Amino acid sequence: MAALPHIYPVLLCGGAGTRLWPLSRQSYPKQFTRLVGEESLFQAAARRTAGPGFRDPVVVTGDPFRFIVQEQLAEAGIAPAAILIEPEGRNTAPAVLAAALWLMEQDPEAAMLVSPSDHVIPDGDAFRAAVIGALPGALEGRLVTFGITPTRPETGYGYLELAAGASAQAQEPQPLRRFVEKPDAERAAAMLKAGNYLWNAGIFLFTAKAMLDAFMRHAPQMLEHGQAAVRQAQTDLAFTRLAPEPWGRLDNISIDYAIMEKASNLAVMPYPHGWSDLGGWEAVWQETGPDATGNVVSEQATAIDCRGSLLRSEAAGIELVGIGLEDMIAVAMPDAVLVARREDSQRVKDAVSALKARGAKQAVAFDREHRPWGWHEQIASGDRFRVNRIVVKPGGVIALQSHVHRSEHWIVVQGTARMTMDQDVRLVTEGQSVYVPLGVAHRIENPGKLPAILIEVQTGIYLEEDDIIRHEDAYSG
């Protein structure tokens, strides 16, 4: 038990989550949304890997999400050991390698619990107990993967085949024969009946040393480039930015393909207590808990004579009504609506591809754009004008900037803002407004303890985001 304090959660949260469009998009993917429950999936992942025997988490993410990660961890009351910023997404093998290298520098005895941050595991106590149960195997040098007891012949997951004599009901790591790719329906049914297959959860436990030894044996070039990326990393505020040049040389490959399917020191920890990767709206329907008629209906949705359907409105003021629907999915956002048969939920990514091909903003981004100081969203636009809602969190500071082609009018509708215009600095309270002429350097700060909400009216011949000259930014690297 003395080794328990050396378990470091490594949370991977760089994915785009296109299969849950329109709620999950590239600019704000599913791990940061409240899909199931009152917390985001990322916050739930951090919370279930916290407690006795677990150290503070190491988070591996991309630059656009660094402040979201920081803010959501703070909301959950969890302080990260490190937030490692990938220069670009290159799949899970480089992310795991970077975390292992960073941990070896901090704690040579570290054990790593590698977990995606967008899964649902309802029983946190059972999951932590399973991790503790798997720890002796990891400390012996084995690479332990977690296998979920299958409940149906699922074709959307990879599988783990247990070795002869291993038990799918064991409470300790078992010998693993092989990884199995996603099967067709007939093969999935046969594996379910056989009873010696588990779903591959993509969750792993091993020591940092064992993982680095595995890279040395199976992917030595990746190890070399990863070492350079960590060695040349730069500190930026509370973040560690991995070096772009060596990072770009790393293979774009999953940890399964790079290491796990080649290693001989594998084991699998069976986990029978419930898990979902929320890989599509069908999974959200299942995990949210259909009612007696099989429906899952959000607060701003109404189902009339519907069966087996998910109706979800995520837009304030938009009521979603379904009449006579059967086995359907309908999701309403302020700027996009999805309607599909439940059985076609995996095809949502095809819709995202089609929208991208048309150049539709909704494919990748929301009208609401998150920033380190808060967020803003467009609420109206027309020829030579645009109206935005701006929310600046307490202590938030918008960059000192000016514009070549537009002027702005700010109206404070809630809270207090400190406005800077060239050398003029003033406090502006609820109901007051400020006009910012074209070319004037300006900034908004929130010195209060509550969010400051402003309405911004932009006017001019060109209103796009690239008409910004930044003179000073508290959040720049």
Coordinates of C-alpha atoms in Angstrom, one line a residue:
M1 CA 0.0 0.0 0.0
A2 CA 3.0 2.3 0.4
A3 CA 3.1 2.7 -3.4
L4 CA -0.5 4.1 -3.6
P5 CA 0.5 7.8 -3.5
H6 CA 2.4 7.2 -6.8
I7 CA -0.7 6.8 -9.0
Y8 CA -0.9 9.8 -11.3
P9 CA -4.0 10.2 -13.4
V10 CA -3.1 11.1 -17.0
L11 CA -6.2 12.7 -18.6
L12 CA -6.2 12.9 -22.4
C13 CA -8.5 15.6 -23.7
G14 CA -7.6 16.7 -27.2
G15 CA -10.3 15.0 -29.3
A16 CA -12.9 16.7 -31.4
G17 CA -16.0 14.5 -30.7
T18 CA -17.7 15.0 -34.1
R19 CA -20.1 12.1 -33.5
L20 CA -22.0 14.2 -31.0
W21 CA -22.5 17.1 -33.3
P22 CA -24.1 19.7 -33.0
L23 CA -23.5 19.8 -29.2
S24 CA -19.9 18.8 -29.5
R25 CA -17.7 20.6 -32.0
Q26 CA -14.0 21.1 -32.8
S27 CA -13.9 24.4 -31.0
Y28 CA -15.6 23.0 -27.8
P29 CA -15.6 19.2 -27.9
K30 CA -17.7 16.8 -25.9
Q31 CA -15.4 16.3 -23.0
F32 CA -16.0 19.8 -21.8
T33 CA -19.8 19.7 -22.1
R34 CA -22.5 18.5 -19.6
L35 CA -23.8 15.6 -21.6
V36 CA -24.7 13.4 -18.7
G37 CA -25.1 14.9 -15.2
E38 CA -24.3 18.2 -13.7
E39 CA -20.5 18.2 -14.5
S40 CA -18.7 18.1 -17.8
L41 CA -17.3 14.7 -18.8
F42 CA -13.8 16.0 -18.2
Q43 CA -14.6 17.2 -14.7
A44 CA -16.2 13.8 -13.9
A45 CA -13.0 12.0 -15.2
A46 CA -10.8 14.2 -12.9
R47 CA -13.1 13.6 -9.9
R48 CA -13.2 9.9 -10.2
T49 CA -9.4 9.7 -10.3
A50 CA -9.0 11.8 -7.2
G51 CA -8.8 10.7 -3.6
P52 CA -6.7 8.5 -1.4
G53 CA -3.9 6.8 -3.3
F54 CA -4.1 9.2 -6.3
R55 CA -1.8 12.2 -6.9
D56 CA -2.9 15.4 -8.8
P57 CA -3.6 14.7 -12.5
V58 CA -1.4 15.3 -15.5
V59 CA -3.6 16.7 -18.4
V60 CA -2.5 16.5 -22.0
T61 CA -4.5 18.8 -24.3
G62 CA -4.3 21.2 -27.2
D63 CA -3.6 24.9 -27.1
P64 CA -7.3 26.0 -27.8
F65 CA -8.5 24.1 -24.7
R66 CA -5.8 25.1 -22.1
F67 CA -7.9 27.7 -20.3
I68 CA -11.0 25.6 -20.4
V69 CA -9.0 22.7 -18.8
Q70 CA -7.7 25.1 -16.1
E71 CA -11.1 26.7 -15.4
Q72 CA -13.0 23.4 -15.2
L73 CA -10.5 21.8 -12.9
A74 CA -10.7 24.9 -10.6
E75 CA -14.5 24.5 -10.6
A76 CA -14.1 20.9 -9.5
G77 CA -11.6 21.9 -6.8
I78 CA -8.8 19.9 -8.4
A79 CA -5.2 21.3 -8.9
P80 CA -3.3 19.7 -11.8
A81 CA 0.2 18.4 -11.4
A82 CA 0.8 19.7 -15.0
I83 CA -1.1 20.7 -18.1
L84 CA 1.0 19.6 -21.1
I85 CA 0.1 21.4 -24.3
E86 CA 0.5 19.5 -27.6
P87 CA 1.7 21.7 -30.5
E88 CA -0.7 19.6 -32.7
G89 CA -2.9 16.5 -32.1
R90 CA -0.9 13.3 -33.0
N91 CA -3.1 10.6 -31.4
T92 CA -2.6 8.9 -28.1
A93 CA 0.9 7.4 -28.4
P94 CA 2.7 10.8 -28.4
A95 CA 0.4 12.1 -25.6
V96 CA 1.2 9.0 -23.4
L97 CA 4.9 9.2 -24.2
A98 CA 5.1 12.9 -23.2
A99 CA 3.3 12.3 -19.9
A100 CA 5.6 9.3 -19.1
L101 CA 8.7 11.4 -19.8
W102 CA 7.4 14.3 -17.7
L103 CA 6.5 12.1 -14.8
M104 CA 9.9 10.3 -14.8
E105 CA 11.5 13.6 -14.2
Q106 CA 9.2 14.4 -11.3
D107 CA 8.8 10.9 -9.7
P108 CA 10.8 7.9 -11.0
E109 CA 8.4 5.6 -9.1
A110 CA 5.3 7.0 -10.7
A111 CA 2.5 4.8 -11.9
M112 CA 0.3 6.3 -14.7
L113 CA -3.4 5.8 -14.9
V114 CA -4.0 6.8 -18.5
S115 CA -7.7 7.7 -19.2
P116 CA -9.7 9.5 -21.9
S117 CA -11.6 12.4 -20.4
D118 CA -14.8 11.9 -22.4
H119 CA -16.1 8.6 -21.0
V120 CA -18.9 7.8 -18.5
I121 CA -18.1 5.6 -15.6
P122 CA -21.0 6.0 -13.1
D123 CA -19.5 4.2 -10.1
G124 CA -16.4 6.1 -9.1
D125 CA -15.8 4.1 -6.0
A126 CA -15.8 0.8 -8.0
F127 CA -13.5 2.3 -10.6
R128 CA -11.0 3.5 -8.0
A129 CA -11.1 0.1 -6.3
A130 CA -10.4 -1.6 -9.7
V131 CA -7.4 0.7 -10.2
I132 CA -6.0 -0.1 -6.8
G133 CA -6.6 -3.8 -7.5
A134 CA -4.6 -3.5 -10.8
L135 CA -1.7 -1.7 -9.2
P136 CA 0.3 -4.7 -8.1
G137 CA 0.4 -5.9 -11.7
A138 CA 1.6 -2.5 -12.9
L139 CA 4.3 -2.4 -10.2
E140 CA 5.6 -5.7 -11.4
G141 CA 6.2 -4.1 -14.8
R142 CA 3.1 -5.2 -16.7
L143 CA 1.1 -2.9 -19.0
V144 CA -2.4 -3.2 -17.6
T145 CA -5.4 -2.4 -19.8
F146 CA -8.9 -2.2 -18.5
G147 CA -11.6 -4.5 -20.1
I148 CA -15.3 -3.8 -19.7
T149 CA -17.7 -6.7 -19.3
P150 CA -19.8 -6.5 -22.5
T151 CA -23.5 -6.2 -22.2
R152 CA -24.4 -6.5 -25.9
P153 CA -22.9 -7.5 -29.2
E154 CA -21.4 -4.0 -29.8
T155 CA -19.7 -3.4 -33.2
G156 CA -18.4 0.1 -32.3
Y157 CA -15.8 -1.1 -29.8
G158 CA -12.5 -3.0 -30.0
Y159 CA -12.3 -6.1 -27.9
L160 CA -9.7 -7.8 -25.7
E161 CA -9.4 -11.6 -25.8
L162 CA -8.4 -13.2 -22.5
A163 CA -5.7 -15.8 -22.5
A164 CA -6.6 -19.5 -21.8
G165 CA -7.5 -20.0 -18.2
A166 CA -8.1 -16.3 -17.5
S167 CA -11.3 -15.2 -15.9
A168 CA -13.5 -12.3 -17.0
Q169 CA -14.9 -12.1 -13.5
A170 CA -11.5 -11.8 -11.7
Q171 CA -10.7 -8.9 -9.4
E172 CA -7.0 -8.8 -10.4
P173 CA -5.1 -8.4 -13.7
Q174 CA -5.5 -11.4 -16.0
P175 CA -3.3 -12.6 -18.9
L176 CA -4.3 -11.1 -22.2
R177 CA -4.1 -13.0 -25.4
R178 CA -4.7 -10.3 -28.0
F179 CA -6.4 -7.1 -29.1
V180 CA -9.4 -7.6 -31.5
E181 CA -10.5 -4.9 -34.0
K182 CA -14.1 -3.7 -34.1
P183 CA -16.1 -6.7 -35.3
D184 CA -19.1 -7.1 -37.5
A185 CA -22.4 -8.0 -35.9
E186 CA -22.0 -11.8 -36.4
R187 CA -18.6 -11.8 -34.9
A188 CA -19.6 -9.5 -32.0
A189 CA -22.5 -11.9 -31.1
A190 CA -20.1 -14.9 -31.2
M191 CA -17.6 -13.1 -28.9
L192 CA -20.3 -12.1 -26.4
K193 CA -21.5 -15.7 -26.3
A194 CA -18.0 -17.1 -25.8
G195 CA -17.6 -15.1 -22.6
N196 CA -13.8 -14.6 -22.8
Y197 CA -13.9 -11.2 -24.5
L198 CA -14.0 -7.7 -22.9
W199 CA -14.5 -4.3 -24.5
N200 CA -11.3 -2.3 -24.9
A201 CA -11.9 0.8 -22.8
G202 CA -8.7 2.6 -23.8
I203 CA -7.8 3.0 -20.1
F204 CA -4.3 1.8 -18.9
L205 CA -2.2 1.5 -15.8
F206 CA 1.6 1.1 -15.8
T207 CA 4.6 2.6 -14.4
A208 CA 6.3 5.5 -16.3
K209 CA 9.4 3.4 -16.5
A210 CA 7.6 0.4 -18.0
M211 CA 6.1 2.5 -20.6
L212 CA 9.4 4.2 -21.5
D213 CA 11.0 0.7 -21.7
A214 CA 8.2 -0.3 -24.1
F215 CA 8.9 2.7 -26.3
M216 CA 12.6 1.9 -26.3
R217 CA 11.8 -1.6 -27.4
H218 CA 9.0 -1.0 -29.9
A219 CA 9.3 2.6 -31.1
P220 CA 12.8 4.0 -30.3
Q221 CA 12.5 6.8 -32.8
M222 CA 9.3 8.1 -31.1
L223 CA 11.1 8.0 -27.8
E224 CA 14.0 10.1 -29.2
H225 CA 11.6 12.7 -30.6
G226 CA 9.5 12.7 -27.5
Q227 CA 12.5 13.3 -25.2
A228 CA 13.4 16.3 -27.3
A229 CA 9.9 17.7 -27.2
V230 CA 9.8 17.4 -23.4
R231 CA 13.4 18.6 -22.9
Q232 CA 12.8 21.7 -25.0
A233 CA 9.4 22.4 -23.6
Q234 CA 8.6 26.0 -22.5
T235 CA 6.7 27.2 -19.5
D236 CA 3.8 29.5 -20.3
L237 CA 1.8 30.7 -17.3
A238 CA 0.6 27.5 -15.7
F239 CA 1.2 25.4 -18.8
T240 CA 4.0 23.3 -20.2
R241 CA 4.3 23.8 -24.0
L242 CA 5.9 20.8 -25.7
A243 CA 8.5 21.8 -28.4
P244 CA 6.8 21.9 -31.8
E245 CA 9.7 20.8 -34.0
P246 CA 10.5 17.4 -32.4
W247 CA 6.8 16.9 -31.7
G248 CA 6.0 17.2 -35.4
R249 CA 8.4 14.2 -36.1
L250 CA 6.4 11.9 -33.9
D251 CA 4.2 9.3 -35.5
N252 CA 0.5 10.1 -35.6
I253 CA -0.5 6.8 -34.0
S254 CA -2.5 5.3 -31.1
I255 CA -0.9 3.8 -28.1
D256 CA -2.6 0.5 -29.0
Y257 CA -0.9 0.3 -32.4
A258 CA 2.4 1.8 -31.3
I259 CA 2.9 -0.3 -28.1
M260 CA 0.1 -2.4 -26.8
E261 CA -0.3 -4.7 -29.7
K262 CA 3.4 -5.4 -29.8
A263 CA 4.2 -5.8 -26.1
S264 CA 4.4 -9.2 -24.4
N265 CA 4.0 -8.0 -20.8
L266 CA 0.3 -7.2 -21.1
A267 CA -2.5 -7.9 -18.6
V268 CA -6.1 -6.9 -18.5
M269 CA -8.2 -5.8 -15.5
P270 CA -11.8 -6.9 -15.9
Y271 CA -14.3 -4.1 -15.0
P272 CA -18.0 -5.1 -14.7
H273 CA -19.5 -2.0 -13.2
G274 CA -20.7 0.1 -16.1
W275 CA -18.9 2.2 -18.7
S276 CA -19.6 4.1 -21.9
D277 CA -17.4 6.1 -24.3
L278 CA -20.4 8.1 -25.3
G279 CA -19.4 7.5 -28.9
G280 CA -22.7 8.8 -30.3
W281 CA -26.2 10.0 -29.6
E282 CA -27.4 6.4 -29.3
A283 CA -25.0 6.0 -26.3
V284 CA -26.2 9.3 -24.8
W285 CA -29.8 8.0 -25.1
Q286 CA -28.8 4.8 -23.3
E287 CA -26.7 6.5 -20.5
T288 CA -29.3 9.2 -19.8
G289 CA -31.9 6.6 -18.8
P290 CA -35.0 6.3 -21.1
D291 CA -38.4 6.5 -19.4
A292 CA -41.1 3.9 -19.5
T293 CA -41.8 4.7 -23.2
G294 CA -38.1 4.7 -24.1
N295 CA -37.8 8.4 -24.4
V296 CA -35.2 10.8 -23.1
V297 CA -36.5 14.4 -23.1
S298 CA -34.7 17.5 -22.0
E299 CA -36.3 20.4 -20.0
Q300 CA -37.1 22.4 -23.2
A301 CA -38.5 19.5 -25.1
T302 CA -41.9 17.8 -25.4
A303 CA -42.6 14.3 -26.6
I304 CA -46.2 13.6 -27.8
D305 CA -46.9 9.9 -28.7
C306 CA -43.2 9.2 -29.1
R307 CA -41.3 6.0 -28.3
G308 CA -37.6 5.2 -28.0
S309 CA -36.5 8.8 -28.9
L310 CA -34.1 11.4 -27.7
L311 CA -35.4 15.0 -27.8
R312 CA -32.9 17.6 -26.5
S313 CA -32.9 21.3 -26.8
E314 CA -29.7 23.1 -25.8
A315 CA -30.9 26.6 -26.9
A316 CA -32.5 29.0 -24.4
G317 CA -35.9 30.0 -25.7
I318 CA -36.2 27.2 -28.3
E319 CA -38.8 24.6 -27.5
L320 CA -38.4 21.3 -29.3
V321 CA -41.5 19.2 -29.9
G322 CA -41.7 15.7 -31.3
I323 CA -45.0 14.1 -32.4
G324 CA -45.3 10.5 -33.3
L325 CA -41.6 9.8 -33.4
E326 CA -40.2 6.3 -33.0
D327 CA -36.5 5.6 -32.4
M328 CA -35.4 9.1 -33.4
I329 CA -32.9 11.6 -32.3
A330 CA -33.6 15.3 -32.4
V331 CA -31.1 17.8 -31.0
A332 CA -31.6 21.6 -31.2
M333 CA -28.9 24.2 -30.8
P334 CA -29.1 27.9 -31.4
D335 CA -27.5 27.6 -34.8
A336 CA -28.1 24.0 -35.9
V337 CA -30.6 21.1 -35.6
L338 CA -29.9 17.4 -35.9
V339 CA -32.7 14.9 -36.8
A340 CA -31.8 11.3 -37.4
R341 CA -32.8 7.7 -36.7
R342 CA -31.2 6.3 -33.6
E343 CA -29.7 3.5 -35.7
D344 CA -28.0 6.1 -37.9
S345 CA -26.4 8.0 -35.0
Q346 CA -22.8 6.9 -36.0
R347 CA -23.4 8.8 -39.3
V348 CA -23.4 12.2 -37.7
K349 CA -19.7 12.5 -38.5
D350 CA -20.7 12.3 -42.2
A351 CA -22.9 15.3 -41.7
V352 CA -20.0 17.2 -40.2
S353 CA -17.9 16.3 -43.2
A354 CA -20.7 17.6 -45.5
L355 CA -20.9 20.8 -43.6
K356 CA -17.2 21.3 -43.8
A357 CA -17.2 20.8 -47.5
R358 CA -19.9 23.6 -47.8
G359 CA -17.8 25.9 -45.6
A360 CA -20.5 26.1 -42.9
K361 CA -19.1 27.5 -39.6
Q362 CA -21.4 25.2 -37.7
A363 CA -19.3 22.2 -38.6
V364 CA -16.5 23.2 -36.3
A365 CA -17.5 26.2 -34.2
F366 CA -20.3 27.8 -32.1
D367 CA -21.5 31.3 -32.1
R368 CA -20.3 31.3 -28.5
E369 CA -16.5 31.4 -28.5
H370 CA -14.7 30.7 -25.2
R371 CA -11.7 32.8 -24.3
P372 CA -9.4 32.7 -21.2
W373 CA -11.2 35.8 -19.9
G374 CA -14.7 34.5 -20.4
W375 CA -16.7 34.2 -23.7
H376 CA -18.5 36.1 -26.4
E377 CA -21.3 35.3 -28.8
Q378 CA -22.9 37.0 -31.8
I379 CA -26.6 37.8 -31.2
A380 CA -27.3 39.9 -34.4
S381 CA -25.6 41.0 -37.6
G382 CA -26.3 42.9 -40.8
D383 CA -24.7 45.1 -43.4
R384 CA -21.9 47.1 -41.6
F385 CA -23.0 46.1 -38.0
R386 CA -22.6 43.2 -35.6
V387 CA -24.0 42.8 -32.0
N388 CA -22.2 40.6 -29.5
R389 CA -22.8 39.5 -25.9
I390 CA -19.6 39.6 -23.9
V391 CA -19.1 37.9 -20.5
V392 CA -15.9 38.7 -18.6
K393 CA -15.3 36.5 -15.6
P394 CA -14.0 38.0 -12.4
G395 CA -10.4 38.9 -12.8
G396 CA -10.6 38.5 -16.6
V397 CA -8.8 40.9 -18.9
I398 CA -9.5 41.3 -22.6
A399 CA -6.3 42.1 -24.6
L400 CA -5.4 45.8 -25.2
Q401 CA -6.3 46.2 -28.9
S402 CA -7.3 48.5 -31.7
H403 CA -9.1 48.1 -35.0
V404 CA -8.5 49.6 -38.4
H405 CA -11.9 49.2 -39.9
R406 CA -14.5 49.3 -37.1
S407 CA -15.6 51.3 -34.1
E408 CA -17.4 49.8 -31.1
H409 CA -20.0 50.8 -28.5
W410 CA -20.1 48.9 -25.2
I411 CA -23.0 48.9 -22.8
V412 CA -22.7 47.2 -19.4
V413 CA -25.8 45.3 -18.6
Q414 CA -24.6 43.5 -15.5
G415 CA -21.7 44.0 -13.1
T416 CA -18.8 46.5 -13.3
A417 CA -16.1 46.8 -16.0
R418 CA -12.9 48.8 -16.0
M419 CA -12.5 50.4 -19.5
T420 CA -9.3 51.6 -20.9
M421 CA -9.2 53.8 -24.0
D422 CA -5.7 55.1 -24.8
Q423 CA -4.8 56.9 -21.6
D424 CA -8.3 57.1 -20.2
V425 CA -9.2 54.5 -17.6
R426 CA -12.7 54.5 -16.0
L427 CA -15.1 52.2 -14.1
V428 CA -18.4 51.6 -16.0
T429 CA -21.3 50.1 -14.1
E430 CA -24.7 48.6 -15.1
G431 CA -26.6 50.8 -17.5
Q432 CA -23.6 52.9 -18.5
S433 CA -21.9 52.8 -22.0
V434 CA -18.7 53.8 -23.7
Y435 CA -18.0 54.6 -27.4
V436 CA -14.6 53.4 -28.8
P437 CA -13.7 55.2 -32.0
L438 CA -11.8 53.5 -34.8
G439 CA -8.1 53.2 -34.1
V440 CA -8.2 53.8 -30.3
A441 CA -6.4 51.2 -28.1
H442 CA -8.9 49.8 -25.7
R443 CA -9.4 47.1 -23.1
I444 CA -12.0 45.6 -20.8
E445 CA -11.2 44.3 -17.3
N446 CA -13.5 42.8 -14.6
P447 CA -12.3 44.0 -11.2
G448 CA -15.3 42.6 -9.4
K449 CA -16.3 39.3 -7.9
L450 CA -19.2 38.6 -10.3
P451 CA -19.2 38.2 -14.1
A452 CA -19.5 41.4 -16.1
I453 CA -21.9 41.2 -19.0
L454 CA -21.7 43.7 -21.9
I455 CA -23.5 44.2 -25.2
E456 CA -21.0 45.3 -27.9
V457 CA -22.2 46.9 -31.1
Q458 CA -19.6 46.9 -33.9
T459 CA -20.0 49.2 -36.9
G460 CA -17.8 49.6 -39.9
I461 CA -16.9 48.4 -43.4
Y462 CA -15.1 45.2 -42.2
L463 CA -16.1 43.3 -39.0
E464 CA -14.1 40.1 -39.0
E465 CA -11.8 38.9 -36.2
D466 CA -8.6 39.5 -38.2
D467 CA -9.2 43.2 -37.9
I468 CA -7.5 43.2 -34.4
I469 CA -4.1 44.8 -33.5
R470 CA -3.1 43.4 -30.1
H471 CA -0.9 45.7 -28.2
E472 CA -0.8 43.6 -24.9
D473 CA -2.3 40.3 -23.9
A474 CA -2.2 38.9 -20.4
Y475 CA -2.8 35.4 -21.7
S476 CA -0.3 35.2 -24.7
G477 CA 2.4 32.7 -24.6

